Amino acid sequence: MTNPGDYLFHPEYGAGLGKKVGDSVNVNEWKALILGQMLLEDSVATTPEPTVTLTLIDMGVSCSIQYTDAVSGTPATLSFDVTR
């Protein structure tokens, strides 16, 4: 949900989903944004690649990300909703 420019000392950080609130949902674009950001995180293993699932919900999108912790090798899930 972090937008680029939100963090003063890391202006390039963020996928920019917060700016998408209220826009039409382009599932492929959103998945690419989320996956791209996840792969930049040191704590996320690149193999296996994270899996991003988007589901349309009333007034928004529900997002579920399955990934592997890079340090422990433990599978993890991150879920959140992007609503208008």
Tab-separated table of C-alpha atoms in Angstrom:
chain	number	residue	atom	x	y	z
A	1	MET	CA	0.000	0.000	0.000
A	2	THR	CA	3.015	2.292	0.313
A	3	ASN	CA	3.319	4.872	-2.436
A	4	PRO	CA	6.710	5.856	-3.838
A	5	GLY	CA	7.761	9.053	-2.082
A	6	ASP	CA	5.964	8.244	1.192
A	7	TYR	CA	9.223	7.431	3.004
A	8	LEU	CA	11.530	10.458	3.174
A	9	PHE	CA	14.752	8.448	3.290
A	10	HIS	CA	13.618	5.831	0.745
A	11	PRO	CA	11.637	7.808	-1.863
A	12	GLU	CA	11.659	4.972	-4.401
A	13	TYR	CA	10.140	2.439	-1.969
A	14	GLY	CA	6.583	1.234	-2.560
A	15	ALA	CA	4.383	-0.389	-5.174
A	16	GLY	CA	1.895	2.484	-5.245
A	17	LEU	CA	-1.343	0.585	-4.606
A	18	GLY	CA	-2.544	3.418	-2.383
A	19	LYS	CA	-2.741	5.635	-5.463
A	20	LYS	CA	-4.945	3.033	-7.170
A	21	VAL	CA	-7.795	3.367	-4.661
A	22	GLY	CA	-10.857	4.485	-6.609
A	23	ASP	CA	-9.427	3.471	-9.995
A	24	SER	CA	-10.747	0.654	-12.132
A	25	VAL	CA	-9.024	-2.578	-11.172
A	26	ASN	CA	-6.532	-3.904	-13.691
A	27	VAL	CA	-5.789	-7.293	-12.111
A	28	ASN	CA	-2.671	-8.005	-14.179
A	29	GLU	CA	-1.188	-4.569	-13.473
A	30	TRP	CA	-1.869	-4.839	-9.742
A	31	LYS	CA	-0.381	-8.339	-9.557
A	32	ALA	CA	2.745	-7.123	-11.359
A	33	LEU	CA	3.107	-4.143	-8.997
A	34	ILE	CA	2.722	-6.320	-5.906
A	35	LEU	CA	5.009	-9.084	-7.143
A	36	GLY	CA	7.657	-6.591	-8.212
A	37	GLN	CA	7.684	-4.988	-4.771
A	38	MET	CA	7.717	-8.332	-2.970
A	39	LEU	CA	10.772	-9.418	-4.961
A	40	LEU	CA	12.622	-6.269	-3.824
A	41	GLU	CA	12.174	-7.181	-0.151
A	42	ASP	CA	15.246	-8.804	1.436
A	43	SER	CA	13.016	-10.875	3.715
A	44	VAL	CA	11.182	-12.511	0.779
A	45	ALA	CA	12.762	-15.505	-0.962
A	46	THR	CA	12.797	-15.318	-4.741
A	47	THR	CA	12.484	-19.104	-5.050
A	48	PRO	CA	9.789	-20.175	-4.984
A	49	GLU	CA	8.404	-16.950	-6.410
A	50	PRO	CA	5.638	-15.333	-4.329
A	51	THR	CA	2.090	-16.030	-5.466
A	52	VAL	CA	-0.288	-13.056	-5.642
A	53	THR	CA	-4.040	-13.694	-5.672
A	54	LEU	CA	-6.504	-10.845	-6.201
A	55	THR	CA	-10.226	-11.260	-5.646
A	56	LEU	CA	-12.797	-8.582	-6.446
A	57	ILE	CA	-14.902	-7.710	-3.394
A	58	ASP	CA	-17.632	-5.152	-2.796
A	59	MET	CA	-15.994	-1.735	-3.270
A	60	GLY	CA	-12.477	-3.083	-3.768
A	61	VAL	CA	-10.035	-5.940	-4.027
A	62	SER	CA	-8.890	-8.550	-1.540
A	63	CYS	CA	-5.223	-9.460	-1.895
A	64	SER	CA	-3.480	-12.598	-0.646
A	65	ILE	CA	0.262	-13.130	-1.065
A	66	GLN	CA	1.931	-16.447	-0.367
A	67	TYR	CA	5.695	-16.239	-0.068
A	68	THR	CA	8.663	-17.873	1.626
A	69	ASP	CA	10.684	-16.117	4.325
A	70	ALA	CA	14.218	-15.717	2.969
A	71	VAL	CA	15.927	-16.295	6.317
A	72	SER	CA	13.941	-19.138	7.855
A	73	GLY	CA	12.575	-20.771	4.687
A	74	THR	CA	9.143	-20.751	6.314
A	75	PRO	CA	6.066	-20.242	4.122
A	76	ALA	CA	4.090	-17.120	4.998
A	77	THR	CA	0.876	-15.413	3.920
A	78	LEU	CA	0.089	-11.714	3.813
A	79	SER	CA	-3.527	-10.639	3.242
A	80	PHE	CA	-5.152	-7.229	2.967
A	81	ASP	CA	-8.007	-5.406	1.262
A	82	VAL	CA	-7.786	-2.358	-0.974
A	83	THR	CA	-11.126	-0.588	-0.727
A	84	ARG	CA	-12.565	2.682	-1.941
